[in-house]
């Protein structure tokens, strides 16, 4: 049986819950935003989103397998690696049979692979915690843009909800047209988001950006200039969003 879903974590949790509860023999899991055509000899079933059911599945898995398992689960899912859904289904089924301790069997497939892709997305999440640059808009809210390799923007919500407190803020993944909106220490995922290039910045924003570029330019030590090390910590794929990497006019 081929199971399809909309590509969201909510949708995948619904799929996972159905597959486990109904003991479906799953041959493949596919993300589809549009109706697809299955092979002539394959059966295909579309799993629809049900936020309440997804929440129950997540809560049940966490109570049985622990929070650590669910963190690794989410990080691996957001890596968007091909076939990760099938691997997560296999690992979850085994963990429910044998216990969460199977996650320590890193030499076994697909446990080791799930850990590998989870670490991949977690590294990018950690990198973005330091490389996101917020701009204040005229309405007082703060906007940050990015285009990460992995779909890690939803993994940033809890951190920035605490860090930015009562501020209103939006982080946008321009590649996936997905964002997270935060206000009053709460946050939510926003899909199909498009940010206008004509957004008006706060009057002080340009001054702050100029001061930051000035500081970055003047604090550098020419004798210790190391482009390779800088690129290691600040990969070029993020430079278009970094205030300090924009042209500096003394």
Coordinates of N, CA and C in Angstrom, one line a residue:
X1 N 0.8 -1.2 0.0 CA 0.0 0.0 0.0 C 0.9 1.3 0.0
X2 N 0.6 2.2 -0.9 CA 1.3 3.5 -1.0 C 0.4 4.5 -0.2
X3 N 1.0 5.1 0.8 CA 0.3 6.2 1.5 C 0.9 7.5 1.1
X4 N 0.0 8.5 0.9 CA 0.4 9.8 0.5 C -0.1 10.8 1.6
X5 N 0.6 11.9 1.7 CA 0.1 13.0 2.6 C 0.6 14.3 2.1
X6 N 0.3 15.4 2.8 CA 0.6 16.7 2.3 C 2.0 17.3 2.5
X7 N 2.8 16.5 3.2 CA 4.2 17.0 3.4 C 4.4 17.6 4.8
X8 N 3.3 17.9 5.5 CA 3.5 18.5 6.8 C 3.7 17.5 7.9
X9 N 4.3 18.0 9.1 CA 4.4 17.1 10.2 C 3.1 16.6 10.7
X10 N 2.1 17.5 10.7 CA 0.8 17.1 11.1 C 0.3 15.9 10.3
X11 N 0.4 16.1 8.9 CA 0.0 15.1 8.0 C 0.7 13.8 8.2
X12 N 2.0 13.8 8.5 CA 2.8 12.6 8.6 C 2.4 11.9 9.9
X13 N 2.1 12.7 11.0 CA 1.7 12.0 12.2 C 0.4 11.3 12.1
X14 N -0.5 11.9 11.3 CA -1.8 11.2 11.0 C -1.5 10.0 10.2
X15 N -0.7 10.0 9.2 CA -0.3 8.8 8.5 C 0.3 7.8 9.3
X16 N 1.2 8.2 10.2 CA 1.9 7.2 11.1 C 0.9 6.5 12.0
X17 N 0.0 7.3 12.6 CA -1.0 6.8 13.5 C -1.9 5.8 12.8
X18 N -2.3 6.1 11.6 CA -3.1 5.2 10.8 C -2.4 3.9 10.5
X19 N -1.2 4.0 10.0 CA -0.4 2.9 9.6 C -0.2 1.9 10.8
X20 N 0.1 2.5 11.9 CA 0.4 1.6 13.1 C -0.9 1.0 13.7
X21 N -1.9 1.9 13.8 CA -3.2 1.4 14.4 C -3.8 0.3 13.5
X22 N -3.8 0.5 12.2 CA -4.5 -0.4 11.3 C -3.5 -1.5 10.7
X23 N -2.3 -1.5 11.2 CA -1.3 -2.4 10.8 C -1.2 -2.5 9.2
X24 N -1.1 -1.4 8.6 CA -1.0 -1.3 7.1 C 0.3 -1.7 6.7
X25 N 0.4 -2.6 5.7 CA 1.6 -3.0 5.0 C 2.0 -1.9 4.0
X26 N 2.9 -1.0 4.5 CA 3.2 0.2 3.7 C 4.4 -0.1 2.8
X27 N 4.2 0.0 1.5 CA 5.3 -0.2 0.5 C 6.1 1.1 0.2
X28 N 5.4 2.3 0.4 CA 6.0 3.5 0.1 C 5.2 4.7 0.7
X29 N 5.9 5.7 1.1 CA 5.2 6.9 1.6 C 5.6 8.1 0.7
X30 N 4.7 8.9 0.2 CA 5.0 9.9 -0.7 C 4.3 11.2 -0.3
X31 N 5.1 12.3 -0.5 CA 4.5 13.7 -0.2 C 3.9 14.2 -1.5
X32 N 2.7 14.6 -1.4 CA 2.0 15.1 -2.5 C 1.1 16.3 -2.2
X33 N 1.3 17.4 -2.9 CA 0.5 18.6 -2.7 C -0.6 18.6 -3.8
X34 N -0.4 17.7 -4.8 CA -1.5 17.6 -5.8 C -1.8 16.1 -6.0
X35 N -3.0 15.8 -6.4 CA -3.4 14.4 -6.7 C -2.4 13.7 -7.6
X36 N -2.0 12.5 -7.3 CA -1.0 11.8 -8.2 C -1.7 10.6 -8.8
X37 N -0.9 9.9 -9.6 CA -1.3 8.7 -10.2 C -0.5 7.5 -9.7
X38 N -1.1 6.5 -9.1 CA -0.4 5.4 -8.6 C -0.1 4.4 -9.8
X39 N 0.9 3.5 -9.6 CA 1.1 2.4 -10.5 C -0.1 1.6 -10.7
X40 N -0.2 1.0 -11.8 CA -1.4 0.2 -12.1 C -1.7 -0.9 -11.1
X41 N -0.6 -1.5 -10.6 CA -0.7 -2.6 -9.6 C -0.6 -2.2 -8.2
X42 N -0.5 -1.0 -7.9 CA -0.3 -0.5 -6.5 C -1.7 0.1 -6.0
X43 N -1.9 -0.1 -4.8 CA -3.0 0.6 -4.1 C -2.5 1.9 -3.4
X44 N -3.2 2.9 -3.6 CA -2.8 4.2 -3.0 C -3.9 4.8 -2.1
X45 N -3.5 5.3 -0.9 CA -4.4 5.8 0.0 C -3.9 7.2 0.4
X46 N -4.8 8.2 0.3 CA -4.4 9.6 0.7 C -4.8 9.7 2.2
X47 N -3.9 10.2 3.0 CA -4.2 10.4 4.4 C -4.4 11.9 4.6
X48 N -5.5 12.3 5.1 CA -5.8 13.7 5.3 C -5.5 14.2 6.7
X49 N -5.2 15.5 6.7 CA -4.8 16.1 8.0 C -6.0 16.1 9.0
X50 N -5.7 15.8 10.2 CA -6.6 15.9 11.4 C -5.7 16.3 12.6
X51 N -5.7 17.7 12.8 CA -4.8 18.2 13.9 C -5.0 17.5 15.3
X52 N -6.3 17.2 15.6 CA -6.6 16.5 16.9 C -6.0 15.1 16.9
X53 N -6.1 14.4 15.8 CA -5.6 13.0 15.8 C -4.1 13.1 15.8
X54 N -3.5 14.0 15.1 CA -2.0 14.2 15.1 C -1.5 14.5 16.5
X55 N -2.2 15.3 17.2 CA -1.8 15.7 18.6 C -1.9 14.4 19.5
X56 N -2.9 13.6 19.3 CA -3.0 12.4 20.1 C -1.9 11.4 19.8
X57 N -1.6 11.3 18.5 CA -0.5 10.4 18.1 C 0.8 10.8 18.7
X58 N 1.1 12.1 18.6 CA 2.4 12.7 19.2 C 2.4 12.5 20.7
X59 N 1.3 12.8 21.3 CA 1.3 12.6 22.8 C 1.4 11.2 23.2
X60 N 0.8 10.2 22.5 CA 0.9 8.8 22.8 C 2.3 8.3 22.6
X61 N 3.0 8.7 21.5 CA 4.4 8.3 21.2 C 5.3 8.9 22.3
X62 N 5.1 10.1 22.7 CA 6.0 10.7 23.7 C 5.8 10.0 25.1
X63 N 4.6 9.6 25.4 CA 4.4 9.0 26.7 C 5.0 7.6 26.7
X64 N 5.0 6.9 25.5 CA 5.6 5.6 25.5 C 7.1 5.5 25.2
X65 N 7.6 6.5 24.4 CA 8.9 6.4 23.9 C 9.8 7.5 24.5
X66 N 9.2 8.6 25.0 CA 10.0 9.6 25.7 C 10.2 10.8 24.8
X67 N 10.5 12.0 25.4 CA 10.6 13.2 24.7 C 11.9 13.2 23.8
X68 N 12.9 12.5 24.2 CA 14.1 12.4 23.4 C 13.8 11.8 22.0
X69 N 13.0 10.7 22.0 CA 12.7 10.1 20.8 C 11.9 11.0 19.9
X70 N 11.0 11.8 20.4 CA 10.2 12.7 19.6 C 11.0 13.8 19.1
X71 N 12.0 14.3 19.8 CA 12.9 15.4 19.3 C 13.7 14.8 18.1
X72 N 14.3 13.6 18.2 CA 15.0 13.0 17.1 C 14.0 12.8 15.9
X73 N 12.8 12.3 16.2 CA 11.8 12.1 15.2 C 11.5 13.4 14.4
X74 N 11.3 14.5 15.1 CA 11.0 15.7 14.4 C 12.2 16.2 13.6
X75 N 13.3 16.2 14.2 CA 14.5 16.6 13.5 C 14.8 15.8 12.2
X76 N 14.6 14.5 12.3 CA 14.8 13.7 11.1 C 13.7 14.0 10.0
X77 N 12.5 14.2 10.5 CA 11.4 14.5 9.5 C 11.7 15.7 8.8
X78 N 12.2 16.8 9.5 CA 12.4 18.1 8.9 C 13.7 18.1 8.0
X79 N 14.5 17.0 8.0 CA 15.6 17.0 7.1 C 15.2 16.9 5.7
X80 N 14.0 16.4 5.4 CA 13.4 16.2 4.1 C 14.2 15.3 3.2
X81 N 15.0 14.4 3.8 CA 15.8 13.4 3.0 C 14.8 12.4 2.4
X82 N 15.1 12.0 1.2 CA 14.3 11.1 0.5 C 14.2 9.8 1.3
X83 N 12.9 9.3 1.4 CA 12.7 8.1 2.1 C 12.7 8.1 3.6
X84 N 12.8 9.3 4.2 CA 12.9 9.4 5.7 C 11.6 9.0 6.3
X85 N 10.5 9.3 5.7 CA 9.2 8.9 6.3 C 9.1 7.4 6.5
X86 N 9.5 6.6 5.5 CA 9.5 5.1 5.6 C 10.4 4.7 6.7
X87 N 11.6 5.3 6.8 CA 12.6 4.9 7.9 C 12.0 5.3 9.3
X88 N 11.3 6.4 9.4 CA 10.7 6.8 10.6 C 9.6 5.9 11.0
X89 N 8.8 5.4 10.1 CA 7.8 4.5 10.4 C 8.4 3.2 10.9
X90 N 9.4 2.7 10.2 CA 10.1 1.4 10.6 C 10.7 1.5 12.0
X91 N 11.3 2.7 12.3 CA 12.0 2.9 13.6 C 10.9 3.0 14.7
X92 N 9.8 3.7 14.4 CA 8.8 3.9 15.4 C 8.1 2.5 15.7
X93 N 7.8 1.8 14.7 CA 7.2 0.4 14.9 C 8.1 -0.4 15.8
X94 N 9.4 -0.4 15.5 CA 10.3 -1.3 16.2 C 10.4 -0.8 17.7
X95 N 10.5 0.6 17.8 CA 10.6 1.1 19.2 C 9.3 0.8 20.0
X96 N 8.2 0.8 19.4 CA 7.0 0.4 20.1 C 7.0 -1.1 20.5
X97 N 7.6 -1.9 19.7 CA 7.7 -3.3 20.1 C 8.8 -3.6 21.1
X98 N 10.0 -3.0 20.9 CA 11.1 -3.3 21.7 C 11.6 -2.3 22.8
X99 N 11.0 -1.1 22.7 CA 11.4 0.0 23.6 C 12.3 1.0 22.9
X100 N 12.3 2.2 23.5 CA 13.0 3.3 23.0 C 14.5 3.1 23.0
X101 N 15.0 2.1 23.7 CA 16.4 1.9 23.8 C 17.0 1.4 22.5
X102 N 16.2 1.0 21.5 CA 16.7 0.7 20.2 C 17.3 1.9 19.5
X103 N 17.0 3.1 20.0 CA 17.6 4.3 19.4 C 19.1 4.4 19.7
X104 N 19.6 3.5 20.6 CA 21.0 3.5 20.8 C 21.8 2.5 19.9
X105 N 21.1 1.8 19.0 CA 21.7 0.9 18.1 C 22.1 1.6 16.8
X106 N 23.0 2.4 16.9 CA 23.4 3.3 15.8 C 24.0 2.6 14.6
X107 N 24.5 1.4 14.9 CA 25.1 0.6 13.8 C 24.1 -0.1 12.9
X108 N 22.8 -0.1 13.3 CA 21.8 -0.8 12.6 C 20.9 0.2 11.8
X109 N 20.6 -0.2 10.6 CA 19.7 0.5 9.7 C 18.3 0.1 10.0
X110 N 17.3 1.1 10.0 CA 17.5 2.5 9.7 C 17.8 3.4 10.9
X111 N 18.0 2.9 12.1 CA 18.2 3.7 13.3 C 19.4 4.7 13.1
X112 N 20.5 4.1 12.6 CA 21.7 5.0 12.4 C 21.4 6.1 11.4
X113 N 20.7 5.8 10.3 CA 20.4 6.8 9.3 C 19.4 7.9 9.9
X114 N 18.5 7.5 10.7 CA 17.5 8.5 11.3 C 18.3 9.4 12.1
X115 N 19.3 8.9 12.9 CA 20.1 9.8 13.8 C 20.9 10.7 12.9
X116 N 21.5 10.2 11.8 CA 22.3 11.0 10.9 C 21.6 12.2 10.3
X117 N 20.4 11.9 9.8 CA 19.7 13.0 9.2 C 19.1 14.0 10.2
X118 N 18.8 13.4 11.4 CA 18.4 14.3 12.5 C 19.5 15.3 12.9
X119 N 20.7 14.8 13.0 CA 21.8 15.6 13.3 C 22.1 16.7 12.3
X120 N 21.8 16.3 11.0 CA 22.0 17.2 9.9 C 21.1 18.4 10.1
X121 N 19.8 18.2 10.3 CA 18.9 19.3 10.4 C 19.1 20.1 11.8
X122 N 19.5 19.4 12.8 CA 19.8 20.0 14.1 C 21.0 21.0 14.0
X123 N 22.0 20.6 13.2 CA 23.2 21.5 13.0 C 22.7 22.7 12.3
X124 N 21.9 22.6 11.3 CA 21.4 23.8 10.6 C 20.5 24.7 11.5
X125 N 19.7 24.0 12.3 CA 18.9 24.8 13.2 C 19.8 25.6 14.2
X126 N 20.8 24.9 14.7 CA 21.7 25.6 15.6 C 22.4 26.7 14.9
X127 N 22.8 26.5 13.7 CA 23.5 27.6 13.0 C 22.6 28.8 12.8
X128 N 21.3 28.6 12.5 CA 20.4 29.7 12.2 C 20.1 30.4 13.5
X129 N 20.2 29.8 14.6 CA 20.0 30.5 15.9 C 20.9 31.7 16.0
X130 N 22.1 31.6 15.4 CA 23.1 32.7 15.4 C 23.1 33.5 14.2
X131 N 22.6 33.0 13.1 CA 22.7 33.7 11.8 C 21.4 34.4 11.3
X132 N 20.3 34.2 12.0 CA 19.1 35.0 11.6 C 19.3 36.5 12.0
X133 N 18.8 37.3 11.1 CA 18.9 38.8 11.3 C 17.5 39.3 11.2
X134 N 17.0 39.9 12.3 CA 15.7 40.5 12.3 C 15.7 42.0 11.9
X135 N 14.7 42.4 11.2 CA 14.5 43.8 10.8 C 13.2 44.3 11.4
X136 N 13.2 45.5 12.0 CA 12.0 46.0 12.5 C 11.2 46.7 11.5
X137 N 9.9 46.4 11.4 CA 9.0 47.0 10.4 C 8.3 48.2 11.1
X138 N 7.6 49.0 10.2 CA 6.9 50.2 10.7 C 5.8 49.9 11.8
X139 N 5.3 48.7 11.7 CA 4.2 48.3 12.7 C 4.8 47.8 14.0
X140 N 6.2 47.8 14.1 CA 6.8 47.4 15.4 C 7.2 45.9 15.4
X141 N 6.7 45.2 14.5 CA 7.0 43.7 14.4 C 8.4 43.5 13.8
X142 N 9.0 42.3 14.0 CA 10.3 42.0 13.5 C 10.2 40.9 12.5
X143 N 11.0 41.0 11.4 CA 11.0 40.1 10.3 C 12.4 39.5 10.0
X144 N 12.5 38.2 9.9 CA 13.8 37.6 9.5 C 13.5 36.6 8.3
X145 N 14.4 36.6 7.4 CA 14.2 35.8 6.2 C 15.4 34.8 6.1
X146 N 15.1 33.6 5.5 CA 16.2 32.6 5.3 C 15.7 31.7 4.3
X147 N 16.7 30.8 3.8 CA 16.4 29.8 2.8 C 17.2 28.6 3.2
X148 N 17.0 27.9 4.3 CA 17.8 26.8 4.7 C 17.7 25.5 3.8
X149 N 18.8 24.7 3.9 CA 18.7 23.4 3.1 C 17.6 22.5 3.7
X150 N 17.6 22.4 5.0 CA 16.6 21.6 5.6 C 15.4 22.4 6.1
X151 N 14.3 21.8 6.3 CA 13.1 22.5 6.6 C 13.1 22.8 8.2
X152 N 14.0 23.6 8.6 CA 14.2 23.7 10.1 C 13.5 24.9 10.7
X153 N 12.9 25.8 9.9 CA 12.2 27.0 10.5 C 11.2 26.6 11.6
X154 N 10.4 25.5 11.4 CA 9.5 25.2 12.5 C 10.2 24.7 13.8
X155 N 11.5 24.3 13.7 CA 12.3 23.9 14.9 C 12.8 25.1 15.7
X156 N 12.6 26.3 15.1 CA 13.1 27.6 15.8 C 12.1 28.2 16.7
X157 N 10.9 27.8 16.6 CA 9.8 28.5 17.2 C 9.9 28.6 18.7
X158 N 10.2 27.5 19.4 CA 10.3 27.6 20.9 C 11.4 28.5 21.4
X159 N 12.5 28.5 20.7 CA 13.7 29.3 21.1 C 13.3 30.8 21.0
X160 N 12.8 31.2 19.8 CA 12.6 32.6 19.6 C 11.3 33.1 20.4
X161 N 10.4 32.2 20.7 CA 9.2 32.6 21.5 C 9.7 33.0 22.9
X162 N 10.7 32.3 23.4 CA 11.2 32.7 24.7 C 12.2 33.9 24.6
X163 N 13.0 33.9 23.6 CA 14.0 35.0 23.5 C 13.3 36.3 23.2
X164 N 12.3 36.4 22.4 CA 11.7 37.7 22.0 C 10.5 38.0 22.8
X165 N 10.1 37.2 23.7 CA 9.1 37.5 24.7 C 7.8 38.0 24.1
X166 N 7.4 39.2 24.5 CA 6.1 39.8 24.1 C 6.2 40.5 22.7
X167 N 7.4 40.5 22.1 CA 7.5 41.1 20.7 C 6.7 40.3 19.7
X168 N 6.3 41.0 18.6 CA 5.7 40.3 17.5 C 6.7 40.1 16.4
X169 N 6.8 38.8 15.9 CA 7.9 38.5 15.0 C 7.5 37.5 14.0
X170 N 8.2 37.4 12.9 CA 7.9 36.5 11.8 C 9.2 36.0 11.2
X171 N 9.4 34.7 11.1 CA 10.6 34.1 10.4 C 10.1 33.4 9.2
X172 N 10.6 33.8 8.0 CA 10.1 33.3 6.8 C 11.2 32.4 6.1
X173 N 10.8 31.2 5.7 CA 11.6 30.4 4.8 C 11.1 30.7 3.4
X174 N 11.9 31.5 2.7 CA 11.5 31.9 1.3 C 11.5 30.8 0.3
X175 N 12.3 29.8 0.5 CA 12.4 28.7 -0.4 C 11.1 27.8 -0.4
X176 N 10.6 27.6 0.8 CA 9.4 26.8 1.0 C 8.1 27.5 1.2
X177 N 8.2 28.9 1.2 CA 7.0 29.7 1.4 C 6.3 29.3 2.7
X178 N 7.1 29.2 3.7 CA 6.6 28.8 5.1 C 7.2 29.7 6.1
X179 N 6.5 29.9 7.2 CA 7.0 30.8 8.2 C 6.5 30.4 9.6
X180 N 7.0 31.1 10.6 CA 6.5 30.9 11.9 C 6.3 32.4 12.5
X181 N 5.1 32.5 13.0 CA 4.7 33.8 13.6 C 4.6 33.7 15.1
X182 N 5.2 34.7 15.8 CA 5.3 34.6 17.2 C 4.7 35.9 17.8
X183 N 4.0 35.8 19.0 CA 3.5 36.9 19.7 C 3.1 36.4 21.1
X184 N 3.5 37.2 22.1 CA 3.2 37.0 23.5 C 3.7 35.6 23.9
X185 N 4.9 35.2 23.5 CA 5.6 34.0 23.9 C 4.9 32.7 23.3
X186 N 4.1 32.9 22.3 CA 3.5 31.8 21.6 C 3.8 31.9 20.2
X187 N 3.8 30.8 19.5 CA 4.1 30.8 18.0 C 3.3 29.8 17.3
X188 N 3.2 29.9 16.0 CA 2.5 29.0 15.1 C 3.1 29.0 13.7
X189 N 2.9 27.9 13.0 CA 3.4 27.8 11.6 C 2.4 28.4 10.7
X190 N 3.0 29.2 9.7 CA 2.1 29.8 8.7 C 2.6 29.2 7.3
X191 N 1.7 28.7 6.6 CA 2.0 28.1 5.3 C 1.6 29.0 4.1
X192 N 2.2 28.8 3.0 CA 1.9 29.5 1.7 C 2.1 31.0 2.0
X193 N 3.2 31.4 2.6 CA 3.4 32.8 2.9 C 4.3 33.5 1.8
X194 N 3.9 34.7 1.5 CA 4.7 35.5 0.5 C 4.9 36.8 1.1
X195 N 6.2 37.3 1.2 CA 6.6 38.5 1.7 C 6.8 39.5 0.6
X196 N 6.2 40.7 0.7 CA 6.3 41.7 -0.3 C 7.7 42.4 -0.2
X197 N 8.3 42.6 -1.3 CA 9.6 43.3 -1.3 C 9.4 44.8 -0.9
X198 N 8.2 45.3 -0.9 CA 7.9 46.7 -0.6 C 7.6 46.9 0.8
X199 N 7.9 46.0 1.7 CA 7.7 46.2 3.1 C 8.4 47.4 3.6
X200 N 7.8 48.2 4.4 CA 8.5 49.4 4.9 C 9.1 49.1 6.3
X201 N 10.4 49.5 6.3 CA 11.2 49.3 7.5 C 11.0 50.5 8.5
X202 N 11.2 50.2 9.8 CA 11.1 51.2 10.8 C 12.1 52.3 10.5
X203 N 11.9 53.5 10.9 CA 12.8 54.7 10.6 C 14.2 54.4 11.1
X204 N 14.3 53.7 12.3 CA 15.6 53.5 12.9 C 16.3 52.3 12.3
X205 N 15.7 51.5 11.5 CA 16.2 50.2 11.1 C 17.5 50.4 10.2
X206 N 17.5 51.3 9.3 CA 18.6 51.6 8.4 C 19.8 52.1 9.2
X207 N 19.5 52.9 10.3 CA 20.6 53.4 11.1 C 21.3 52.3 11.9
X208 N 20.4 51.4 12.4 CA 20.9 50.2 13.2 C 21.8 49.3 12.3
X209 N 21.3 49.1 11.0 CA 22.0 48.2 10.1 C 23.3 48.9 9.7
X210 N 23.4 50.2 9.5 CA 24.6 50.8 9.2 C 25.6 50.8 10.3
X211 N 25.1 50.9 11.6 CA 26.0 50.8 12.7 C 26.6 49.4 12.9
X212 N 25.7 48.4 12.6 CA 26.2 47.0 12.7 C 27.3 46.7 11.7
X213 N 27.1 47.2 10.4 CA 28.1 47.0 9.4 C 29.3 47.7 9.7
X214 N 29.2 48.9 10.3 CA 30.4 49.7 10.7 C 31.2 48.9 11.8
X215 N 30.5 48.4 12.7 CA 31.1 47.7 13.8 C 31.8 46.4 13.3
X216 N 31.1 45.7 12.4 CA 31.7 44.4 11.8 C 32.9 44.7 11.0
X217 N 32.9 45.8 10.3 CA 34.0 46.2 9.4 C 35.2 46.6 10.2
X218 N 35.0 47.4 11.3 CA 36.1 48.0 12.1 C 36.6 47.1 13.1
X219 N 35.8 46.1 13.6 CA 36.3 45.2 14.6 C 37.2 44.1 14.0
X220 N 37.2 43.9 12.7 CA 38.0 42.9 12.1 C 39.5 43.2 12.2
X221 N 40.3 42.1 12.3 CA 41.8 42.3 12.4 C 42.4 41.8 11.1
X222 N 42.9 42.6 10.3 CA 43.5 42.2 9.0 C 44.5 41.1 9.1
X223 N 45.3 41.1 10.2 CA 46.3 40.1 10.4 C 45.8 38.8 10.7
X224 N 44.5 38.7 11.1 CA 43.9 37.4 11.4 C 42.8 37.0 10.4
X225 N 42.8 37.7 9.3 CA 41.8 37.4 8.2 C 41.9 36.0 7.8
X226 N 40.8 35.3 7.9 CA 40.7 33.8 7.5 C 39.4 33.5 6.8
X227 N 39.4 33.7 5.5 CA 38.1 33.5 4.8 C 37.5 32.1 4.9
X228 N 38.4 31.1 4.9 CA 37.9 29.7 5.0 C 37.2 29.5 6.3
X229 N 37.8 30.0 7.4 CA 37.2 29.8 8.7 C 35.9 30.5 8.8
X230 N 35.8 31.7 8.3 CA 34.6 32.5 8.3 C 33.5 31.8 7.5
X231 N 33.9 31.2 6.4 CA 32.9 30.5 5.6 C 32.4 29.2 6.3
X232 N 33.3 28.6 7.1 CA 32.9 27.5 7.9 C 31.8 27.8 8.9
X233 N 31.9 28.9 9.5 CA 30.9 29.3 10.5 C 29.8 30.1 9.9
X234 N 30.0 30.8 8.8 CA 29.0 31.6 8.1 C 29.0 31.2 6.6
X235 N 28.4 30.1 6.3 CA 28.3 29.6 4.9 C 27.7 30.6 4.0
X236 N 28.3 30.7 2.7 CA 27.9 31.7 1.8 C 26.4 31.7 1.5
X237 N 25.7 30.5 1.6 CA 24.3 30.4 1.3 C 23.5 31.4 2.2
X238 N 24.0 31.8 3.3 CA 23.3 32.7 4.3 C 23.7 34.1 4.1
X239 N 24.7 34.4 3.3 CA 25.2 35.8 3.3 C 24.2 36.8 2.8
X240 N 23.3 36.4 1.9 CA 22.3 37.4 1.3 C 21.4 37.9 2.4
X241 N 21.3 37.2 3.5 CA 20.4 37.6 4.6 C 21.1 38.2 5.8
X242 N 22.5 38.3 5.7 CA 23.2 38.8 6.8 C 23.5 40.3 6.7
X243 N 23.1 41.1 7.6 CA 23.3 42.6 7.5 C 24.7 42.9 7.3
X244 N 25.6 42.3 8.1 CA 27.0 42.6 8.1 C 27.8 42.2 6.8
X245 N 27.1 41.4 6.0 CA 27.7 41.0 4.7 C 27.3 41.8 3.5
X246 N 26.4 42.8 3.8 CA 26.0 43.7 2.7 C 27.1 44.8 2.5
X247 N 27.1 45.4 1.3 CA 28.1 46.4 1.0 C 28.2 47.5 2.1
X248 N 29.4 47.8 2.5 CA 29.6 48.8 3.6 C 30.1 50.1 3.0
X249 N 29.4 51.2 3.3 CA 29.8 52.5 2.8 C 30.2 53.4 4.0
X250 N 31.5 53.6 4.3 CA 31.9 54.4 5.4 C 31.4 55.8 5.4

